[in-house]
Tab-separated table of C-alpha atoms in Angstrom:
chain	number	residue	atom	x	y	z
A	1	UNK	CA	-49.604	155.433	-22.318
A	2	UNK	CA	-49.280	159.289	-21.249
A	3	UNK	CA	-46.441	159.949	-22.620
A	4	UNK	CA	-45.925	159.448	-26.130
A	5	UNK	CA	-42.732	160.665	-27.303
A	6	UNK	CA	-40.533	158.042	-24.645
A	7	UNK	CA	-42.926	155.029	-24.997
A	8	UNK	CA	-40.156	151.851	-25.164
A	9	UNK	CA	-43.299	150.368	-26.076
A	10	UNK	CA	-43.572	152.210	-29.327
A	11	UNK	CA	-40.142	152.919	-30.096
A	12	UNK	CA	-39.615	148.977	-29.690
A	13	UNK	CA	-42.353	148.538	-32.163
A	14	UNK	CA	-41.244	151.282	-34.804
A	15	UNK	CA	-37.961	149.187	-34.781
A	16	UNK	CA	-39.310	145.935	-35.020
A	17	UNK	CA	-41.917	147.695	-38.171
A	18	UNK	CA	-38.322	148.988	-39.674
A	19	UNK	CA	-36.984	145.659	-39.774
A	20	UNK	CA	-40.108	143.727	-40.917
A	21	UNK	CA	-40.370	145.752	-43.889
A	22	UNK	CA	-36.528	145.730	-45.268
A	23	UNK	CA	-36.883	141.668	-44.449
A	24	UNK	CA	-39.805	141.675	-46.609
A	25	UNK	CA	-38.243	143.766	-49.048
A	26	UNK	CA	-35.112	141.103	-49.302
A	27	UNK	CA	-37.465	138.532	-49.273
A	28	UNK	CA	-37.650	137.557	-52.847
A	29	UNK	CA	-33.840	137.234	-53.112
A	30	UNK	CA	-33.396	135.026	-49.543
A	31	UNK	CA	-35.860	133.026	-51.295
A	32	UNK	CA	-34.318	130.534	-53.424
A	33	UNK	CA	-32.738	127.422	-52.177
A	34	UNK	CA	-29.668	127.125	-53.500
A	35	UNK	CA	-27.530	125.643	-50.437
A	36	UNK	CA	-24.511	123.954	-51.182
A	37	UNK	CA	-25.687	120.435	-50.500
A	38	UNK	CA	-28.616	121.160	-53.126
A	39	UNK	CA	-26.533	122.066	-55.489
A	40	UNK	CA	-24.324	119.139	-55.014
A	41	UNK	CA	-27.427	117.097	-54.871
A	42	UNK	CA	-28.695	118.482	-58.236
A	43	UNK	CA	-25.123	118.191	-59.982
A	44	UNK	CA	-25.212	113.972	-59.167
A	45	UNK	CA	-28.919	113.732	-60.612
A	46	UNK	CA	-28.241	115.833	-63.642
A	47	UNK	CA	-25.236	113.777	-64.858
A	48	UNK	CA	-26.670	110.228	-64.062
A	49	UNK	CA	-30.085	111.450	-65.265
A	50	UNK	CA	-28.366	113.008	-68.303
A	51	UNK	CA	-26.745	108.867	-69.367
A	52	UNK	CA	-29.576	107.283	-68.156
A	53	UNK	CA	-32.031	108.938	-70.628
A	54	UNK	CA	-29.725	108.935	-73.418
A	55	UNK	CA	-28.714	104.708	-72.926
A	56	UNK	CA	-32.529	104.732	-72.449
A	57	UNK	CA	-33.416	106.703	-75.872
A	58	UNK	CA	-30.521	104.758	-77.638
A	59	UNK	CA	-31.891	100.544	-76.609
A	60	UNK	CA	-35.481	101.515	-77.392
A	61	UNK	CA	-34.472	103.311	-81.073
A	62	UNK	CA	-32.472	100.361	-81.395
A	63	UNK	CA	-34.905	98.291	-80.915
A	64	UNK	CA	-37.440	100.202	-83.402
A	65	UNK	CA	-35.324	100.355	-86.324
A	66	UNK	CA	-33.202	97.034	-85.903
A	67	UNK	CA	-30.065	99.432	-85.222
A	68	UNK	CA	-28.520	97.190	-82.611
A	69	UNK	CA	-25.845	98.576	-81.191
A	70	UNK	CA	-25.391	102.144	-83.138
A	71	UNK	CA	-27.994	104.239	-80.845
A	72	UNK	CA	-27.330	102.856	-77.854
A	73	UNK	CA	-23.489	104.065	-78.377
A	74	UNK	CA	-24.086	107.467	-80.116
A	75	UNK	CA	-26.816	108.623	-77.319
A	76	UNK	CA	-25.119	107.030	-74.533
A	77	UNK	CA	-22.171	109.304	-74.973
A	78	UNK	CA	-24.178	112.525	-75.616
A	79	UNK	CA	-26.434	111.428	-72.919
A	80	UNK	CA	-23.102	111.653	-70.896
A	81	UNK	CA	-22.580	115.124	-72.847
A	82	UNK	CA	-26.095	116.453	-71.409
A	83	UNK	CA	-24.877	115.593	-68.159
A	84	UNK	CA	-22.032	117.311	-68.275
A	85	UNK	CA	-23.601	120.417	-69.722
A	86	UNK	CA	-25.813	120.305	-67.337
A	87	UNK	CA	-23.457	120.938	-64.438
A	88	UNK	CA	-21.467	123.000	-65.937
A	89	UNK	CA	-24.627	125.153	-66.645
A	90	UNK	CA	-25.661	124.492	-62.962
A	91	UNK	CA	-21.705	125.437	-61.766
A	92	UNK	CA	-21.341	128.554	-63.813
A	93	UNK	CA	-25.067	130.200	-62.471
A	94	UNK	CA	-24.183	129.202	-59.148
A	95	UNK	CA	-21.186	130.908	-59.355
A	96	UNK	CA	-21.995	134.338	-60.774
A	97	UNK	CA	-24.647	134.651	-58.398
A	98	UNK	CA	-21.820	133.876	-55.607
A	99	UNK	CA	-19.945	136.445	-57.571
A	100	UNK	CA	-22.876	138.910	-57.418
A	101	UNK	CA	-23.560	138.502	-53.802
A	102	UNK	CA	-19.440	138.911	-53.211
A	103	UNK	CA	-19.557	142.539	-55.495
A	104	UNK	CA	-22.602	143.852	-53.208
A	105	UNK	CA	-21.003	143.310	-49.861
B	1	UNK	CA	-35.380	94.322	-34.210
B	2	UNK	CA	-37.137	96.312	-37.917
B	3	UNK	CA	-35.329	96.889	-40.550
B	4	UNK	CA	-34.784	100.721	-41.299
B	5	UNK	CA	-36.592	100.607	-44.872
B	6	UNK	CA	-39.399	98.158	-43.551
B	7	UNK	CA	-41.697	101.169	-43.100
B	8	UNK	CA	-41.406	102.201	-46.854
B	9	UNK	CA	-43.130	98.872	-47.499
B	10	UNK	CA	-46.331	99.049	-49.479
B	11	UNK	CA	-49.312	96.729	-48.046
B	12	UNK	CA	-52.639	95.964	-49.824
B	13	UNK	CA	-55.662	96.734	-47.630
B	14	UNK	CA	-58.106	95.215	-49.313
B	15	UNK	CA	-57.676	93.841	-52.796
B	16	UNK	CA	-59.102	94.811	-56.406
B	17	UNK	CA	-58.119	93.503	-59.504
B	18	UNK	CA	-59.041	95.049	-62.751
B	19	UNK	CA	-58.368	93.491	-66.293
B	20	UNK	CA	-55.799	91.297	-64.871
B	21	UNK	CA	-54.059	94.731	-63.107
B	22	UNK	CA	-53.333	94.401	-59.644
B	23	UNK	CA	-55.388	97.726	-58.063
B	24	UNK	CA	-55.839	96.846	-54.593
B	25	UNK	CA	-56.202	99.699	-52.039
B	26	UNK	CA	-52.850	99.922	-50.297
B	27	UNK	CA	-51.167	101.676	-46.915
B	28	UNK	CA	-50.354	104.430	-49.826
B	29	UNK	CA	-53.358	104.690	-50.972
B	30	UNK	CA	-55.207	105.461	-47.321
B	31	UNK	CA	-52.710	107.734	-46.630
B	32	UNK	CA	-52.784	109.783	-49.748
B	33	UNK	CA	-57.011	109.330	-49.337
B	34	UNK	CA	-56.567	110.868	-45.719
B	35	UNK	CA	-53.983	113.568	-46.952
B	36	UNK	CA	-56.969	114.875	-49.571
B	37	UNK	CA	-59.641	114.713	-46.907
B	38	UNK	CA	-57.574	116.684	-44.538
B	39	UNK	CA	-56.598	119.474	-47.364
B	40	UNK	CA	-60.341	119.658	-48.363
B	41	UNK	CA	-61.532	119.926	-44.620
B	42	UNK	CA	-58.700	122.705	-44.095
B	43	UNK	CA	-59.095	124.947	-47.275
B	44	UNK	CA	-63.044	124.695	-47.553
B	45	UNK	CA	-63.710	125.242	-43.416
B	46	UNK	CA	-61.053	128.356	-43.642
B	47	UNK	CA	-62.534	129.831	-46.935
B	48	UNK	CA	-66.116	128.901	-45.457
B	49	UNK	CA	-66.991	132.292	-43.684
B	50	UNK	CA	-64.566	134.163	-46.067
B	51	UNK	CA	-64.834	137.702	-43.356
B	52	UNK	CA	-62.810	141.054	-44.076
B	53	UNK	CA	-61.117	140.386	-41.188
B	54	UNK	CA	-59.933	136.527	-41.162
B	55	UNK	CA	-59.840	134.596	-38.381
B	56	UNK	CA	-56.663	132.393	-37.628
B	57	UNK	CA	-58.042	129.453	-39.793
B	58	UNK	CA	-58.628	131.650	-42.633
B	59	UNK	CA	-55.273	133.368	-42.492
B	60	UNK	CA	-53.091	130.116	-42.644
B	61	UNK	CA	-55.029	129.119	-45.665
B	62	UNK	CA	-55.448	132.504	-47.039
B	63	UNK	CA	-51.136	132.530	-46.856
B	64	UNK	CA	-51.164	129.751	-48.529
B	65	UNK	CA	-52.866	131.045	-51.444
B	66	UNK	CA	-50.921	134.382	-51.714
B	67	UNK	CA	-47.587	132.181	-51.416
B	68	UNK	CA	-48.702	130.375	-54.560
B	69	UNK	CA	-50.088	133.290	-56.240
B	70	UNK	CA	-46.749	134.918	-55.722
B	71	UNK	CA	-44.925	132.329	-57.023
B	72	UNK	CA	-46.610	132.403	-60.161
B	73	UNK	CA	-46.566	135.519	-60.473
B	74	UNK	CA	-42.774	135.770	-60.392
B	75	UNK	CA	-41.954	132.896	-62.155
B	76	UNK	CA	-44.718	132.461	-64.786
B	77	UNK	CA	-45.967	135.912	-65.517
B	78	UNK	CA	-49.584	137.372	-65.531
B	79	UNK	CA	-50.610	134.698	-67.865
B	80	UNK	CA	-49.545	131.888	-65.236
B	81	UNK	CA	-52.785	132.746	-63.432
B	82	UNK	CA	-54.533	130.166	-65.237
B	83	UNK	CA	-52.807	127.708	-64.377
B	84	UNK	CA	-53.219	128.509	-60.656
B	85	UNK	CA	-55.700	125.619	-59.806
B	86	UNK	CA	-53.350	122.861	-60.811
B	87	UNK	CA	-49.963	124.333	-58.905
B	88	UNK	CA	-51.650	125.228	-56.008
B	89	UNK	CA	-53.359	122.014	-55.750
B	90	UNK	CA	-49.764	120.367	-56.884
B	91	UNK	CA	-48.427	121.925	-54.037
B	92	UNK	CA	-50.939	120.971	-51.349
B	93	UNK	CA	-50.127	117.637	-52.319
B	94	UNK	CA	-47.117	117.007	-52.108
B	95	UNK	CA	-46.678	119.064	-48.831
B	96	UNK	CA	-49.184	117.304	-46.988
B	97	UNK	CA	-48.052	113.676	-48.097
B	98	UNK	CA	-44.693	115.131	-47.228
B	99	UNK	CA	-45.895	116.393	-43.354
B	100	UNK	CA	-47.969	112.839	-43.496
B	101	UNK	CA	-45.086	111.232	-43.314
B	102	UNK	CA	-43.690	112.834	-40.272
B	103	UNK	CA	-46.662	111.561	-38.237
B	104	UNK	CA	-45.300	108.377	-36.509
B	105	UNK	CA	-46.901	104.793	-37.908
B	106	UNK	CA	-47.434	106.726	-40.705
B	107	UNK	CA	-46.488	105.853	-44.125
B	108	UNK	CA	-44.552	108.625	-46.523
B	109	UNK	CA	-46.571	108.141	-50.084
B	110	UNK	CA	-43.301	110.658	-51.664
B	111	UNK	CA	-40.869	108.070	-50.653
B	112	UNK	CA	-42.118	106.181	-53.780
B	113	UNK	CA	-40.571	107.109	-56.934
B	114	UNK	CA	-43.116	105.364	-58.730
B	115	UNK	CA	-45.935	108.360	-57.225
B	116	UNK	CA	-43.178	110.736	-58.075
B	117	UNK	CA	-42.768	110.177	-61.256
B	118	UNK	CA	-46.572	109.575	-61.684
B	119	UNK	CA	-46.788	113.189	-61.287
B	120	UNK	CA	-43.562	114.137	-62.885
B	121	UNK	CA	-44.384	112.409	-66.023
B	122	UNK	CA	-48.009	114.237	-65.820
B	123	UNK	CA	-46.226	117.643	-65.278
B	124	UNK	CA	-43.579	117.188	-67.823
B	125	UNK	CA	-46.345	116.097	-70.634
B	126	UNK	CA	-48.755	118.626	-69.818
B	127	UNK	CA	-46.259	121.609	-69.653
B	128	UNK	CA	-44.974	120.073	-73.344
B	129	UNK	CA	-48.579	120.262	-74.477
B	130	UNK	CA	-49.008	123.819	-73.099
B	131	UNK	CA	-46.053	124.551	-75.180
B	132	UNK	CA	-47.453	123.597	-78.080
B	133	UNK	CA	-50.412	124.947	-77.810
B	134	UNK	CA	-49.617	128.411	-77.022
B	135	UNK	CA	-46.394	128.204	-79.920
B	136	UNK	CA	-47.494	126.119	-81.888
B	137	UNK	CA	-43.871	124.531	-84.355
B	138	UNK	CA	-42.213	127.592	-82.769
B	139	UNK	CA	-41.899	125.747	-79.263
B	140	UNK	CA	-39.336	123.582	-81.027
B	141	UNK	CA	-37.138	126.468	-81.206
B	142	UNK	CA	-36.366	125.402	-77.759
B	143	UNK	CA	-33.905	122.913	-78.811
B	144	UNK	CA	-32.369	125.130	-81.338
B	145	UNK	CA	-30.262	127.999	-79.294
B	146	UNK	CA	-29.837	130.789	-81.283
B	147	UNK	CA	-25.760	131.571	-82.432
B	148	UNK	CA	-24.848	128.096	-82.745
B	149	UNK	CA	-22.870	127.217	-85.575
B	150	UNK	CA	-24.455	125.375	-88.496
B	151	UNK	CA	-22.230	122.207	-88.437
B	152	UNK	CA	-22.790	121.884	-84.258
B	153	UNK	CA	-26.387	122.261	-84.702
B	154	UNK	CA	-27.700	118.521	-85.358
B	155	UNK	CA	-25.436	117.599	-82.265
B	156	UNK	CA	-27.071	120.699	-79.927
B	157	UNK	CA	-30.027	119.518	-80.823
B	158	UNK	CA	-30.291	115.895	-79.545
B	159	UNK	CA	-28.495	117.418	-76.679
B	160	UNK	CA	-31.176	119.827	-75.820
B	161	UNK	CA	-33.551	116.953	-76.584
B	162	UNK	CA	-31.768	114.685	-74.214
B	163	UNK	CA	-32.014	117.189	-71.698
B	164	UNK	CA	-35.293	118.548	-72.012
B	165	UNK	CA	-36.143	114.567	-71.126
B	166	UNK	CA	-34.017	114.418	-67.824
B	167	UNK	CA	-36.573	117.056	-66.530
B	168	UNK	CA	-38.947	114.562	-65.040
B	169	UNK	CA	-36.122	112.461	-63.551
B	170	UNK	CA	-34.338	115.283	-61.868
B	171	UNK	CA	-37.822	116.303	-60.708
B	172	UNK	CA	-39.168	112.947	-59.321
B	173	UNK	CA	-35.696	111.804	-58.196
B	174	UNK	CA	-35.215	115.016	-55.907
B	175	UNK	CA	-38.033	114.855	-53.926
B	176	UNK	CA	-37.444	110.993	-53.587
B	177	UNK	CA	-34.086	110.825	-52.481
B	178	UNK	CA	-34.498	113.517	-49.895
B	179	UNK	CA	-37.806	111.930	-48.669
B	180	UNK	CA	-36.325	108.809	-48.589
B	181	UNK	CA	-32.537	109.228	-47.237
B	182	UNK	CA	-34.524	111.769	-44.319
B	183	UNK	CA	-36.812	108.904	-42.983
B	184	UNK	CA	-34.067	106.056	-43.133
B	185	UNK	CA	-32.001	108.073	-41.470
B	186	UNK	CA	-34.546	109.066	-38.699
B	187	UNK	CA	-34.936	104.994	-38.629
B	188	UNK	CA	-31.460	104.052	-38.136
B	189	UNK	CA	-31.067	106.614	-35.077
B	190	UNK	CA	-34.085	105.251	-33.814
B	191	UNK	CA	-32.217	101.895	-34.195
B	192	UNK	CA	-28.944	103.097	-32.504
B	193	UNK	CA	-31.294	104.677	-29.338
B	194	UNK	CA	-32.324	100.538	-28.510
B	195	UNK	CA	-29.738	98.438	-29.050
B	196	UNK	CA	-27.692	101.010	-26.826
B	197	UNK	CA	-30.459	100.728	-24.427
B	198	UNK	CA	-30.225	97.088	-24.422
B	199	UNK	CA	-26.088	97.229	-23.805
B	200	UNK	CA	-26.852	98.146	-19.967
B	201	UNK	CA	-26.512	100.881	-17.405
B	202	UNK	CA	-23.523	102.685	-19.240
B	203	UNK	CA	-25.267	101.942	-22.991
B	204	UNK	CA	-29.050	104.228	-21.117
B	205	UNK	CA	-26.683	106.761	-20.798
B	206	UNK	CA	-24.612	107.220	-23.675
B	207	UNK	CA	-28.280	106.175	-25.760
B	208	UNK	CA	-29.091	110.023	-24.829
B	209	UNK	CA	-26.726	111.069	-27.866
B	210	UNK	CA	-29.053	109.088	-30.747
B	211	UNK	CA	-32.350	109.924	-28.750
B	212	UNK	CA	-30.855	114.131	-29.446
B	213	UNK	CA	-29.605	113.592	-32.905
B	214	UNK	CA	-32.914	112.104	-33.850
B	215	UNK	CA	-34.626	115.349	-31.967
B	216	UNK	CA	-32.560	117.361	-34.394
B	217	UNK	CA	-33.235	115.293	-37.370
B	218	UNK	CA	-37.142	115.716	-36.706
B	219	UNK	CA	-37.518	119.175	-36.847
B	220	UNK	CA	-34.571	118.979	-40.032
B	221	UNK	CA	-37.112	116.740	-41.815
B	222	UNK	CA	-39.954	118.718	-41.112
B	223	UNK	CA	-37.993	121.181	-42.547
B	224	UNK	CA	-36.920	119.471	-45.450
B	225	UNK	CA	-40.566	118.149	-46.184
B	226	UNK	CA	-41.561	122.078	-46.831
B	227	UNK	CA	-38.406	122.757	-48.575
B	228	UNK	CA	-38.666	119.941	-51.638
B	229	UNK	CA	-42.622	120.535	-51.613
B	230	UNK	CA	-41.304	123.972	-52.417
B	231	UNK	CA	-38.664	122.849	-54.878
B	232	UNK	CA	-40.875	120.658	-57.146
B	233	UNK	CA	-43.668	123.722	-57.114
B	234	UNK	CA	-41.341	125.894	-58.509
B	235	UNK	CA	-40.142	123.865	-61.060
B	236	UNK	CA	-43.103	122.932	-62.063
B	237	UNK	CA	-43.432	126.896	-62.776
B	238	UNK	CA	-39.725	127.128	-64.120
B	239	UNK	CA	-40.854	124.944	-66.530
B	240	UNK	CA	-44.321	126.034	-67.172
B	241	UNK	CA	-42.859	129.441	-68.122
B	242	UNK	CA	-40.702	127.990	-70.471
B	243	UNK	CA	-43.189	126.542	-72.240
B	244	UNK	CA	-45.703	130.242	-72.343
B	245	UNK	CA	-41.658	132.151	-73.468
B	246	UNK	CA	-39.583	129.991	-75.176
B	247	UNK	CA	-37.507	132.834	-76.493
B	248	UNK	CA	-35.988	132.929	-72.509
């Protein structure tokens, strides 16, 4: 430890300090988990989750008001229409932030 | 030889029966009774000396705090804070009933849509009544984008309705699938290791290739048991901050 200015020791550990902190600093961006399975994973629950509450909404309002089939049909297809929008809305932020990431580099 | 979804089945341990309403202890039960013992043990024995400098028990649970804290903080705002007693203990939870279910003869209480949605359904009317009460009739401006013509509007509407309602199912139905699919998969590996095994001399040797891929798959699962732990916190605050800013 006599020598100060050509410790490997230190320099080693000023690098590995360097490189701590700018990880740290990216940290918040590395952060979310949007993978590509994820994604894909999300898209196929939002669009069956999408119909499934609208056919849902649709048989029980049916069954309140003595509507039989009208509901069921009208909220089945814009349960269907959620679904969609919901991908779409998942696609399109997925790809400007592939976009963003593409503009940095 | 079992069946690769035999260990999701749920047994009673000892029955109760209240009002007619089967309530009987199960396997689930235990393990989610055994998951809150643990958590307590761990986050009151590490807070328990509370020193300036921590010891290694009181970092990990000290880590876990700030991870939360930040969360909120990002996602929610300053005024999340309050709220930091039911996320953090949300995400306990569900990350040590997820790592439960890694421990072998164990039984994986997340696999069970019906505890998923439990909490989804909990989390979905709570953040609705948070809404409400910090917006009072203005929350319902939610469903009503702004710069959507007049004629469209009644249509956007149930739309955003609809939608707003998927946000349980999406939430339950993530951490679900993935708990499920991860464990039947480890299963049916497991499956492929034995009846190789069985096949003789040559069928040892080439059981070596399940026996790896379920090595891999372990430490994938462990993996992905942080990972939708993670997930269904922050949604949980996604939505939460909807609720405080509707105007976002």
């Amino acid at each position: 430890m006599g020598d100060d200015t050509h410790n490997p020791k230190q320099e080693a550990f000023e690098e590995r300090l360097n490189r701590a902190q700018q990880k740290a600093q990216k940290a918040p961006e590395a952060e979310k988990p949007d993978n590509a399975s994820n994604v894909a994973f999300r898209m196929g629950v939002d669009l069956v989750a999408g119909t499934g509450v609208g056919a849902f909404m649709g048989y029980w309002f049916d069954k309140w008001f003595d509507t039989k089939p009208l509901f069921l049909i009208v909220l089945l297809v814009l349960g269907f229409a959620t679904g969609v929008r919901n991908v779409v809305q998942l696609a399109r932020r997925v790809q400007d932030a592939d976009e963003d990431a593409e503009t940095k580099d | 030889m079992a069946s690769p979804i035999e260990q999701f089945e749920v047994k009673p341990i000892a029955h109760f029966e209240i009002a007619g309403i089967d309530v009987s202890f199960t396997n689930s039960s235990l393990w989610m009774v055994i998951v809150v013992a643990f958590l307590t043990i761990f986050l009151l024995g590490g807070t328990r000396k509370s020193a300036t400098v921590p010891g290694r028990w009181q970092v990990m649970v000290e880590l876990m705090y700030g991870f939360i804290a930040g969360m909120i903080r990002d996602n929610v705002g300053k005024e999340g804070k309050q709220y930091f007693p039911f996320i953090f203990s949300l995400f306990v939870f569900v990350l040590g009933l997820n790592l439960a279910g890694m421990i072998p003869y164990s039984f994986t209480v997340t696999s069970h849509i019906a505890v998923n949605f439990a909490m989804a359904a909990f989390i979905f009317i709570g953040v609705t009544l948070v809404g409400f009460a910090k917006n009072g009739a203005g929350y319902l401006k939610l469903f009503a984008p702004s710069g959507v013509p007049l004629w469209l509007l009644p249509m956007i509407i149930i739309i955003e309705v609809i939608s707003y309602c998927t946000r349980p199912i999406s939430l339950s139905v993530r951490l679900f699938a993935n708990m499920l699919a991860g464990h039947i998969m480890m299963k049916v590996f497991a499956g492929f290791i034995l009846s190789l095994a069985a096949a003789g001399a040559v069928g040892m040797v080439g059981a070596v290739v399940p026996f790896a891929v379920n090595v891999l798959l372990t430490g994938l699962e462990i993996l992905v048991a942080c990972l939708q732990a993670y997930v269904f916190t922050i949604l949980t605050c996604i939505y939460l901050n909807d609720a405080m800013h509707p105007s976002h």
